[in-house]
XYZ file of C-alpha atoms in Angstrom:
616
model
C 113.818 96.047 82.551
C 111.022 96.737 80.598
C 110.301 98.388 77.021
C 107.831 100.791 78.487
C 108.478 104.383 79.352
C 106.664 106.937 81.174
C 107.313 110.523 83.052
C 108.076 109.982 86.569
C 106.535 112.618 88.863
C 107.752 113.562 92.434
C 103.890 114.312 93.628
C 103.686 110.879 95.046
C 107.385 110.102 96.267
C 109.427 109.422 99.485
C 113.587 108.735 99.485
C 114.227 106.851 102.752
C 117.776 105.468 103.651
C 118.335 102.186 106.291
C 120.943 102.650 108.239
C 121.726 99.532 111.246
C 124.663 98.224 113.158
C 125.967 95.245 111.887
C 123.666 92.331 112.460
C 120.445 94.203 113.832
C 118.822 92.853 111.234
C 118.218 95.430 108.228
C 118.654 93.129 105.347
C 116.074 91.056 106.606
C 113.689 94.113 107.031
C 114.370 95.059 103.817
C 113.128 91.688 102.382
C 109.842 92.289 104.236
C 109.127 95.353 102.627
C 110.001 93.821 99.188
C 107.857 90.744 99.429
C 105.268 92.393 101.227
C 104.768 95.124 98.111
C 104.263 92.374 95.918
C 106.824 92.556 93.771
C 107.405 88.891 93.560
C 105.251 86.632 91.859
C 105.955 84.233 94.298
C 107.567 86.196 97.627
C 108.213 82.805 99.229
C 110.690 81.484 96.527
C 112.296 85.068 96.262
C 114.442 83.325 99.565
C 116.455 85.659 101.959
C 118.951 88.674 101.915
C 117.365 89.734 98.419
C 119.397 92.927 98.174
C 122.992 91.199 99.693
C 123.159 90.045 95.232
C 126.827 90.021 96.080
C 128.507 86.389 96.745
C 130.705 87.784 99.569
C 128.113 89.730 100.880
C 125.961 86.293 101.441
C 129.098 84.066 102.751
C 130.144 86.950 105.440
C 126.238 87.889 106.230
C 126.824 91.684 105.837
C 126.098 94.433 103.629
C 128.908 96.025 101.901
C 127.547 97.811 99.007
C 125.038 100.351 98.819
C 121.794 99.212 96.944
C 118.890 101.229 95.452
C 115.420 99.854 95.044
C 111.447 100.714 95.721
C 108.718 99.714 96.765
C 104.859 101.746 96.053
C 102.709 101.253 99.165
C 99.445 103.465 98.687
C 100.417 104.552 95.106
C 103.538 106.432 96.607
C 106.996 105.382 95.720
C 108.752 104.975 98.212
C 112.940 105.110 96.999
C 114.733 102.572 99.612
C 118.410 102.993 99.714
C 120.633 100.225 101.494
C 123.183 101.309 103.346
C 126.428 98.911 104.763
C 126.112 98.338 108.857
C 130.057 98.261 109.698
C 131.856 101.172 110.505
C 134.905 100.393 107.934
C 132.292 100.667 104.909
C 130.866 104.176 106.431
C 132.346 105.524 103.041
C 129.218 104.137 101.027
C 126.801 105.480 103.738
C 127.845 108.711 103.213
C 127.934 108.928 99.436
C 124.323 108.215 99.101
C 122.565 109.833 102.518
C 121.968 112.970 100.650
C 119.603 111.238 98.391
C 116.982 110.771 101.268
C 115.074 112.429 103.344
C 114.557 110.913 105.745
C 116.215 107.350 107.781
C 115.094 104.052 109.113
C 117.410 104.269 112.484
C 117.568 100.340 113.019
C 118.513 98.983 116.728
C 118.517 95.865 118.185
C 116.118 95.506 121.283
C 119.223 93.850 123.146
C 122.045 95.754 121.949
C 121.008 98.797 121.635
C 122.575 101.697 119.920
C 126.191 100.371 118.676
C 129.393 102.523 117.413
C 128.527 102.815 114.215
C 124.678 103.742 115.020
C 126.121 106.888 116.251
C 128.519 107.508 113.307
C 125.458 107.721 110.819
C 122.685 108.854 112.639
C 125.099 111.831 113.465
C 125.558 112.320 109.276
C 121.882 112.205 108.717
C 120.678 114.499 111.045
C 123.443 116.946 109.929
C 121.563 116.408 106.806
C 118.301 116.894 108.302
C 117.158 113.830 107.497
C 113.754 112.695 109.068
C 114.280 109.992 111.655
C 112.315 106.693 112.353
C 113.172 104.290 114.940
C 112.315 100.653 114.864
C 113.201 98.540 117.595
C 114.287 95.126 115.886
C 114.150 91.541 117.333
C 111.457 92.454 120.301
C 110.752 88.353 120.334
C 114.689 87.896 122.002
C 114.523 86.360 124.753
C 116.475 88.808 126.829
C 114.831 92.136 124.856
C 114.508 95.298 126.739
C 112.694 97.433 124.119
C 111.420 100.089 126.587
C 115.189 100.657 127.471
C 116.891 100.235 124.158
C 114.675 103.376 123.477
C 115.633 105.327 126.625
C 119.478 104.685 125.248
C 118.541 105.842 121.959
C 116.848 108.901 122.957
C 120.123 109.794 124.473
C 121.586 109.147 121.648
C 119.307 111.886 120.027
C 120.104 114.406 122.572
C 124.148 114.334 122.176
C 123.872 114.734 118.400
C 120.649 116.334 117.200
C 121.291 119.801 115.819
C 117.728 120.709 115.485
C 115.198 120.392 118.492
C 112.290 118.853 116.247
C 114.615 116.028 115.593
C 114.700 115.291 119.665
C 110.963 114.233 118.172
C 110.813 110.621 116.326
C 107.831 108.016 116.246
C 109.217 104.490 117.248
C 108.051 101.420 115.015
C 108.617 97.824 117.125
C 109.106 95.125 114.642
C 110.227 91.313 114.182
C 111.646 91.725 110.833
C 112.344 87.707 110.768
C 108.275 87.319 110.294
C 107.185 90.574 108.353
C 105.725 92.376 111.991
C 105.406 95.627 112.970
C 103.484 97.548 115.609
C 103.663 100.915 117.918
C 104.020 98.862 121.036
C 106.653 95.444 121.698
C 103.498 93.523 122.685
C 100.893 94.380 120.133
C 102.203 93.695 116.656
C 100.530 93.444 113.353
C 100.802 90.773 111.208
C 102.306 92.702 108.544
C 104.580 95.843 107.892
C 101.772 98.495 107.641
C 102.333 100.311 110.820
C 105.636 100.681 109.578
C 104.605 101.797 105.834
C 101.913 103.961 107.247
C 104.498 105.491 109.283
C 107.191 106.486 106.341
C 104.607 108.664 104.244
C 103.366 110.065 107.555
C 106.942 111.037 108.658
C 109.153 111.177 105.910
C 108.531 114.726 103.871
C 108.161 114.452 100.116
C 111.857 115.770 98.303
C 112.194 119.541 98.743
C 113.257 120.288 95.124
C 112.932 122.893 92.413
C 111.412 121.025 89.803
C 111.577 124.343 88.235
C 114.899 124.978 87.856
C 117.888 123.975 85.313
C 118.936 120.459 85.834
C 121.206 119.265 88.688
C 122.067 116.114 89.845
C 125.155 114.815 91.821
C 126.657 111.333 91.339
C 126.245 109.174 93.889
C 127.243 105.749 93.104
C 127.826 104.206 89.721
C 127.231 101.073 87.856
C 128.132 99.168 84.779
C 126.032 97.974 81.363
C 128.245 95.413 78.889
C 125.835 97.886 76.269
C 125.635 101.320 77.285
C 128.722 101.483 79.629
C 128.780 103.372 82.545
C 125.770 104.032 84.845
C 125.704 107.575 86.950
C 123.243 107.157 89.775
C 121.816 109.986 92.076
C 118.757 112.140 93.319
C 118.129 115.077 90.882
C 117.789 118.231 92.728
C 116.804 120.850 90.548
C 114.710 120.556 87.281
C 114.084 117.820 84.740
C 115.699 115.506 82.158
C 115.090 113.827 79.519
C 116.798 111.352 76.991
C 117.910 112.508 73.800
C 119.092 115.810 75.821
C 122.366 117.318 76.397
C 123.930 117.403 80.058
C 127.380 118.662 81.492
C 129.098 116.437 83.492
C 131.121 119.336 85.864
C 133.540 118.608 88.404
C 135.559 121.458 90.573
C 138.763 122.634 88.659
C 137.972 121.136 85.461
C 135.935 122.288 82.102
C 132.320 120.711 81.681
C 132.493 117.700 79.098
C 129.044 118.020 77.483
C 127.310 114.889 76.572
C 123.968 113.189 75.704
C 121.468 111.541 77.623
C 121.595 108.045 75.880
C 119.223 106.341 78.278
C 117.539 107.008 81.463
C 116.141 104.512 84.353
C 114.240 105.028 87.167
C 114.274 102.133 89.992
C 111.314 99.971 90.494
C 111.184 96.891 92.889
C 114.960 95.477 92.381
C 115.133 96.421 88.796
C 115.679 99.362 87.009
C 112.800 100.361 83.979
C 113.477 102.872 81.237
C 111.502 106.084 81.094
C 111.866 108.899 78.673
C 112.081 111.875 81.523
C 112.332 111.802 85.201
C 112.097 114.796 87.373
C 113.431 116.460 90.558
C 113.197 114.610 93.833
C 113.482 111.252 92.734
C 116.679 108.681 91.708
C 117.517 107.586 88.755
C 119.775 106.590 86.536
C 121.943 107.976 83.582
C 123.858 106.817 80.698
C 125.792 108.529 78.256
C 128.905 109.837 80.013
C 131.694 107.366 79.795
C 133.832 109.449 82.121
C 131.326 109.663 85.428
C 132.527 110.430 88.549
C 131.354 109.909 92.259
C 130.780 113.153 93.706
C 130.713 114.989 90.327
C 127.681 117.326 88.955
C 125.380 116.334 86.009
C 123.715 119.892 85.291
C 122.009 122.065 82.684
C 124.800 123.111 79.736
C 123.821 127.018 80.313
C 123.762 126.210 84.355
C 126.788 124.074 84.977
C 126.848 124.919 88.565
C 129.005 122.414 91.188
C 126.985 120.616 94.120
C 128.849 120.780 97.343
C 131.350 118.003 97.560
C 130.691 114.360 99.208
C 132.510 114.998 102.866
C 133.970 111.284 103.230
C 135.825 110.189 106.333
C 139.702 109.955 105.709
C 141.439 106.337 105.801
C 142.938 105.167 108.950
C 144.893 102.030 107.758
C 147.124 101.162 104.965
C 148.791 98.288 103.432
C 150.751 97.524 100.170
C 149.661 95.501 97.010
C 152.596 94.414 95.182
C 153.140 92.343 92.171
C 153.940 88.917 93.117
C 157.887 88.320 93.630
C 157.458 84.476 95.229
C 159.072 81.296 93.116
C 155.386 79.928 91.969
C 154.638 83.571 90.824
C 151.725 83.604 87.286
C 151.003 79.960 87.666
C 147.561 80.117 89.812
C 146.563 83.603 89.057
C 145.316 85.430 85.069
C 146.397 89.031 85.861
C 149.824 89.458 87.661
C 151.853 92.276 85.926
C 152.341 95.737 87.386
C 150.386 97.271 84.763
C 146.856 94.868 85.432
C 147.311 95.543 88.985
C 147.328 99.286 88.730
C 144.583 99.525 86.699
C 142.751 97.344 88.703
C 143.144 99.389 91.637
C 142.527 102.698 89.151
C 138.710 101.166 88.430
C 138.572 100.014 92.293
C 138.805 104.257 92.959
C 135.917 104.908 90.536
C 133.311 103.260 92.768
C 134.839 102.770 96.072
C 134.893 106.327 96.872
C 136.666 105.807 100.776
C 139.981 104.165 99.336
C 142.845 105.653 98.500
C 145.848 104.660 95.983
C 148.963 106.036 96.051
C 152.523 105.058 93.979
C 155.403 103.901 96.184
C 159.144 104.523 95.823
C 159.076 100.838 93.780
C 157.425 101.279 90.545
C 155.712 97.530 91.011
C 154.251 98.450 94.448
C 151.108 100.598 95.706
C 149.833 101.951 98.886
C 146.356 101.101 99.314
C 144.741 102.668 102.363
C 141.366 102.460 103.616
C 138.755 102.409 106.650
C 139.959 99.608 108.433
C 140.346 95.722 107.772
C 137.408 94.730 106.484
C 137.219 97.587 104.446
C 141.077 96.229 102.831
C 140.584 92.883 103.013
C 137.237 92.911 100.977
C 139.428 94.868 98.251
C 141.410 91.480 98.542
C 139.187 88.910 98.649
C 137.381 89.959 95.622
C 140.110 90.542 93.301
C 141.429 86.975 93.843
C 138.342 85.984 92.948
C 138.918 87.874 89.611
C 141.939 85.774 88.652
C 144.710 88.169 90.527
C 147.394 87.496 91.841
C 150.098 90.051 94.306
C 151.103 90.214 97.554
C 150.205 92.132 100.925
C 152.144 93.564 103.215
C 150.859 94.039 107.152
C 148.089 96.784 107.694
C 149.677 99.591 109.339
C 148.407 102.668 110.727
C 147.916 105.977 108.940
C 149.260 108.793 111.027
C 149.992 112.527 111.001
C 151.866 115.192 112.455
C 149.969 118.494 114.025
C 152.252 121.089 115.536
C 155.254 118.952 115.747
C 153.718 115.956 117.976
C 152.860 112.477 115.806
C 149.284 111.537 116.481
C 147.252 108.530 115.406
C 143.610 107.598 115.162
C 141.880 106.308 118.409
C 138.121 104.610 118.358
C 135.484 103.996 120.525
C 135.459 100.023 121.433
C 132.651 98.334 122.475
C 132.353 94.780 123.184
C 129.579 92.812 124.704
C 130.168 89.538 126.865
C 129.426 87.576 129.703
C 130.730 88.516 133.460
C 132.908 85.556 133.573
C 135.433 86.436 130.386
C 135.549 90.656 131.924
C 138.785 89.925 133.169
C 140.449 88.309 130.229
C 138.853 91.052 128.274
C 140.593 93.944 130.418
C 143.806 92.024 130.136
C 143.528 91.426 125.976
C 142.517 94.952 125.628
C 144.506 96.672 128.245
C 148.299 95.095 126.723
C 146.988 96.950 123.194
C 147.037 100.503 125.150
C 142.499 100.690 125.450
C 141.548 102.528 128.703
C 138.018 101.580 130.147
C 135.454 104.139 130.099
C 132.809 102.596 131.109
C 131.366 99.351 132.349
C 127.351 98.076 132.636
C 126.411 95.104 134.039
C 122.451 94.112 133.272
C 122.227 91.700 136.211
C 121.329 88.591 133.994
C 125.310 88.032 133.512
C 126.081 90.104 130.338
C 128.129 92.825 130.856
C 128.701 95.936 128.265
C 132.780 97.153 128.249
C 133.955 100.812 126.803
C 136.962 101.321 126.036
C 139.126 103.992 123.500
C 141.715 102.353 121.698
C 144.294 103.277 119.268
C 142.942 101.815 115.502
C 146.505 100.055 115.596
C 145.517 98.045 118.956
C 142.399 96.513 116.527
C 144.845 94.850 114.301
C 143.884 91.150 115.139
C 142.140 91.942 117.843
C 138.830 90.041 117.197
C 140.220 86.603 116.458
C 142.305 86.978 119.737
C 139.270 88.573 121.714
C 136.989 85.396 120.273
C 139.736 83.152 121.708
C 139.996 84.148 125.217
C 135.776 84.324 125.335
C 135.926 81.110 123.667
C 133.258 82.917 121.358
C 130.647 84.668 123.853
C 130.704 87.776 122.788
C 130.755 90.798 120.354
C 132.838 94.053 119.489
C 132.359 97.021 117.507
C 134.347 100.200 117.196
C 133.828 103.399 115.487
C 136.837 106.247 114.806
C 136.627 109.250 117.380
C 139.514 111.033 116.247
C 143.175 111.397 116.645
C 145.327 111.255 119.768
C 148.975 111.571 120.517
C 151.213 108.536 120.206
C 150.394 106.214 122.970
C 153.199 103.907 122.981
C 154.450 100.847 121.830
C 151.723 97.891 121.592
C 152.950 93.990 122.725
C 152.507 91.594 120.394
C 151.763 87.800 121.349
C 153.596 86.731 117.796
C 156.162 85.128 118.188
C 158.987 83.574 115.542
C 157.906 81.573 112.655
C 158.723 78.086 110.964
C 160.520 78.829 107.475
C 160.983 76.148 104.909
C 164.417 75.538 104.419
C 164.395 73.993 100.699
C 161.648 74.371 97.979
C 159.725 70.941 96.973
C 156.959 69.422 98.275
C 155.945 68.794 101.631
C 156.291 65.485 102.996
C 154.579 63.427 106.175
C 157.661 62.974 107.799
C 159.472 66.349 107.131
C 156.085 67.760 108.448
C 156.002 65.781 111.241
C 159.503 67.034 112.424
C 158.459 70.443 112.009
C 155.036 69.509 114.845
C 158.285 69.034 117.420
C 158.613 72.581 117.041
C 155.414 74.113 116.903
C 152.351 74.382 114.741
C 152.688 73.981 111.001
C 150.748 75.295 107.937
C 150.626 72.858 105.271
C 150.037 69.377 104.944
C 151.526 66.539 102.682
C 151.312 66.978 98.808
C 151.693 71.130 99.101
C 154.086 72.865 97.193
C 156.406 74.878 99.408
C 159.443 77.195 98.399
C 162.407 78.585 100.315
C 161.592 81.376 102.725
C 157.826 80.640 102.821
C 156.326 80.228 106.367
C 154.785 76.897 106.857
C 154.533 76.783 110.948
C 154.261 79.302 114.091
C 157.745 78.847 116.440
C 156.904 79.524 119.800
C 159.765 81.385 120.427
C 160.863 84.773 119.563
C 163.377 83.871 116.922
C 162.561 82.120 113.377
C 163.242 78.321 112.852
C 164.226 77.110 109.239
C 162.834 73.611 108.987
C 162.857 71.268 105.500
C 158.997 70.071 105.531
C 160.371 68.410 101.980
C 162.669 65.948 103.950
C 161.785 62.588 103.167
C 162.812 59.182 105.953
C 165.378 57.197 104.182
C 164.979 53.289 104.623
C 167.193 50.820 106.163
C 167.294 47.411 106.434
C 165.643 47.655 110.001
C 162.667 49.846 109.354
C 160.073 48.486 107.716
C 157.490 50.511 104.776
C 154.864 50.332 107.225
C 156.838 51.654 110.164
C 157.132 54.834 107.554
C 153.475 55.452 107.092
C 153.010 55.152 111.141
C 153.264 58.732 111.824
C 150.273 60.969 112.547
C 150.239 64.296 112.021
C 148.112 66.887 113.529
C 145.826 68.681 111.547
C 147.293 71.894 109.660
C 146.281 75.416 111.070
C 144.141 77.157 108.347
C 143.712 80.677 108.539
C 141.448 82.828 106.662
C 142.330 85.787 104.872
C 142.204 88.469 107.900
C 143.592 85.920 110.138
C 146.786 85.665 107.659
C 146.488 89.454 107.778
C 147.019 89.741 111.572
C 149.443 87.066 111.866
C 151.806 88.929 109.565
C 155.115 90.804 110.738
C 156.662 93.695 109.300
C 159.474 91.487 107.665
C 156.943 89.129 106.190
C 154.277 89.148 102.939
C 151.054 87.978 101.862
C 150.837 85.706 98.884
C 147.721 86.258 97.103
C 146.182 83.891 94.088
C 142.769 83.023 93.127
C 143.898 79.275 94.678
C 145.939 79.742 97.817
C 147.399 82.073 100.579
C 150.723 82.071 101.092
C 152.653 83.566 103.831
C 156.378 84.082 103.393
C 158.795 86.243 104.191
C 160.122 89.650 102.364
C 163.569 87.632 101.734
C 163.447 84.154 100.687
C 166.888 83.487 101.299
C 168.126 82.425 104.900
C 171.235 84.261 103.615
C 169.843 87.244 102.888
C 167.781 87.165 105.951
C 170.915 86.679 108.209
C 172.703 89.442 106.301
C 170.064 92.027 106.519
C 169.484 91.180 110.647
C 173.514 92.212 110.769
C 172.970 95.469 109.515
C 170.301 96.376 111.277
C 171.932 95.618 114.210
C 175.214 97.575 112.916
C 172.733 100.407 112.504
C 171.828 100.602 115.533
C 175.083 100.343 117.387
């Protein structure tokens, strides 16, 4: 950030969204425009995945924030907005798509056109954005640009709403090297074809720069100094710091406040000006109370843009306050009170979540796009020094006209022609019904399927299992169906410590007689935690704590003879999956725990009895 300020003017601007599939390689397209402007000193040391600034961003390889920054290329600005490529953060694609005009339609010259391709190339063109294809990875061995373009002019036909937009110039690029060109076999050495092809293309912001000020909030940020940051694309008119602004959402009274500062975005930073006008992003400082969707306008204007239409949430779990025996010693905020507010600021920015009160005042219902989408929420407020617990994702459903129906997606997975049958089987036992099946004659077969969301629930660790790793799914929501049934589960009981202490080789290795186990020697264990999988339906207490007593005719060294086998580790959305609607999620910023609701074998037995009188 710089001292310097200046008028911005929209005479020489274009706002361009990138919107990709997971993994067609956007990021790394995005780093070739950056270096390739010349906003680096030194664009070789600026490394890769500039924009992914995030830490879990970089250790998962995905985007899953929405990121602003520019580029000029011909002394036009060109406004880049990053968008997330999986279909459970669609909710930050759709907040900021009406500050462009026009897309970068990404596609991967194997894959093609993916799930969640459709899902916001069908929310642009609604908002008439202006399209560009590039055809990524063209160097792949097994690249088939000239039909990954046939399948995504289909694509265009199902969901333009416009005729011109059946009309799109196609860019072919290796985004890995910086190379673009209008044909898979004759590429430049650089990104010009595709730069020449955005101001070409992409139409300059239709705005009133006219008009009383209006801009809608599209994503915020945070400054230790000036507070809250309100980011967005003014539509109408012009503003300047020092002046006064409304900040106007539907229902409520305008809360008039002043402009304290005002950025615009330039290469990855932002730099203060002293006025900025219609047509091009910016952002605002100066109203502590900003909201995502709400209106910054004129004081004698303080007229409402159209709300943000965001896709409702299909899953939901609970965060609770931690109830488990080794509660506050690994985590800094654990009280009801830290976690509710925490999840209160988590609504200000993540605008597809939802948080709603339960009928126990320690407990919330969190609900949101899908796993990833939950277990992000998760991961990253361990990593802030919480600590709660989970319960098991479940599945958000509704009632229309008396009949329950739940949310069904489009599946698609990708694999080779010898795991198709395992694949049917996996999918088929979670209620998916084929719809279509291509086979490319080089062994790699495409499979369709619609599934109930619920039937996705730890689906991709079991579908990487049975393909021993070849191959890839995706899934996108398609809307809601009625209830298809009961879905098999392949969990079976679990191994419950018996006695709280600390695990020992020998208690451990009694446990391996009866299936898997969890922890290893030296961990701290408590009553009614889970520290193995029993292959059988029922649970199996076991005491992991239980030490070998010594006689006369076993030796020390006959003691420290036995050999475990290794403990199974599994990662946050494994420990998701593997949960059961009787057990919980331990969350700290230093372990996973999985345990059950009731700790006591007692009050385990006890409850099973009623249930059972219940239902007699």
């Amino acid at each position: 950030m710089t001292a310097n300020t200046a008028t911005i003017q929209t005479t020489a601007l274009r706002n361009i969204a990138i919107i990709a599939h997971v993994d067609h390689g956007k990021t790394t397209l995005v780093d070739g425009l950056l270096k390739q402007a010349n906003i680096f000193r030194d664009p070789d040391a600026a490394g890769e995945l500039i924009m992914d600034a995030n830490d879990l961003e970089r250790e998962r390889g995905i985007t899953i924030l929405s990121k602003n920054a520019s580029i000029t290329y011909n002394d036009v600005k060109i406004n880049i907005i990053d968008t997330p490529g999986h279909a459970d953060f669609g909710g930050e694609v759709e907040r900021v798509l009406n500050m462009a005009d026009g897309c970068l339609l990404l596609v991967d010259a194997v894959e093609g056109p993916m799930p969640q391709t459709r899902t916001v190339l069908a929310q642009a063109l609604a908002l008439e954005l202006k399209p560009i294809v590039v055809v990524n990875k063209v160097d792949r061995p097994i690249a088939n640009p000239d039909e990954v373009v046939q399948r995504t002019q289909d694509l265009f036909l199902d969901l333009a709403t416009d005729v011109d937009q059946l009309e799109f110039p196609v860019i072919y690029t290796i985004a890995r090297d910086g190379r673009a060109g209008f044909a898979p076999d004759d590429l430049q050495h650089d990104l010009r074809p595709l730069l020449d092809t955005i101001l070409e293309t992409v139409p300059r912001p239709a705005v009133d720069l006219d008009g009383p000020f209006q801009m809608q909030i599209a994503s915020l940020g945070y400054d230790p100094h000036r507070g809250r940051i309100a980011i967005g694309r003014i539509e109408r008119g012009n503003v300047a710091v020092g002046e006064i602004v409304a900040h106007v959402e539907r229902g409520q009274e305008p809360d008039r406040q002043k402009v304290s500062s005002l950025h615009t975005f330039e290469g990855l930073s932002r730099r203060a000006i002293d006025s900025a006008s219609a047509g091009d992003i910016v952002a605002i400082t100066g109203f502590a109370d900003a909201r995502i969707g709400a209106t910054l306008a004129d004081p004698e204007h303080p007229e409402v843009l159209p709300a943000i239409a965001i896709q409702e949430p299909t899953l939901k779990l609970t965060f609770g306050v931690n109830t488990s025996p080794f509660a506050g010693r690994e985590g800094s905020y654990s009280t009801s009170r830290q976690l509710g507010e925490r999840l209160d600021r988590e609504l200000e920015t993540n605008y597809a979540l939802r948080v709603a009160p339960t009928d126990q005042p320690d407990v919330f219902s969190v609900s949101g796009r899908g796993e990833l989408h939950l277990s992000i929420l998760i991961e990253t407020m361990r990593r802030e020094g919480y600590e709660f617990e989970v319960s098991r994702p479940e599945v958000i459903t509704k009632m229309v006209d008396g009949q329950l129906m739940e949310p069904v997606e489009e599946l698609i997975i990708d694999t080779t022609e010898e795991f198709v049958g395992a694949t049917t089987e996996l999918v088929g036992s979670r209620r998916a019904q084929m719809q279509n099946l291509v086979n490319d004659g080089r062994g790699n077969v495409r499979l369709e399927f619609s599934i109930p969301t619920r039937g996705l629930i730890g689906l991709r660790n079991a579908f990487l299992t049975a393909t021993k790793g070849n191959g890839s799914m995706a899934s996108r929501l398609i809307g809601y169906e009625p209830w298809q049934g009961e879905i098999t589960t392949n969990r079976a009981g679990a191994l419950i410590a018996s006695e709280s202490g600390t695990a020992l080789t020998h208690g451990i290795a009694n446990a391996q007689g009866r299936g898997p186990t969890f922890v290893e020697p030296g961990t701290d264990v408590y009553e009614g935690m889970i520290v193995g999988h029993h292959p059988r339906q029922e649970d199996l207490p076991v005491n992991v704590c239980r030490a070998k007593k010594l006689t006369n005719m076993r030796s020390q060294m006959a003691d420290t003879a036995e050999r475990l086998s290794p403990p199974v580790l599994f990662s946050l959305e494994q420990s998701l999956d593997f949960l059961a609607d009787d057990e919980l999620l331990e969350v700290t910023p230093e372990n996973l725990r999985l345990r059950k609701r009731l700790l006591s074998h007692h009050d385990r037995s006890r409850a099973r009895k009623q249930a059972a009188m219940a239902q007699s």
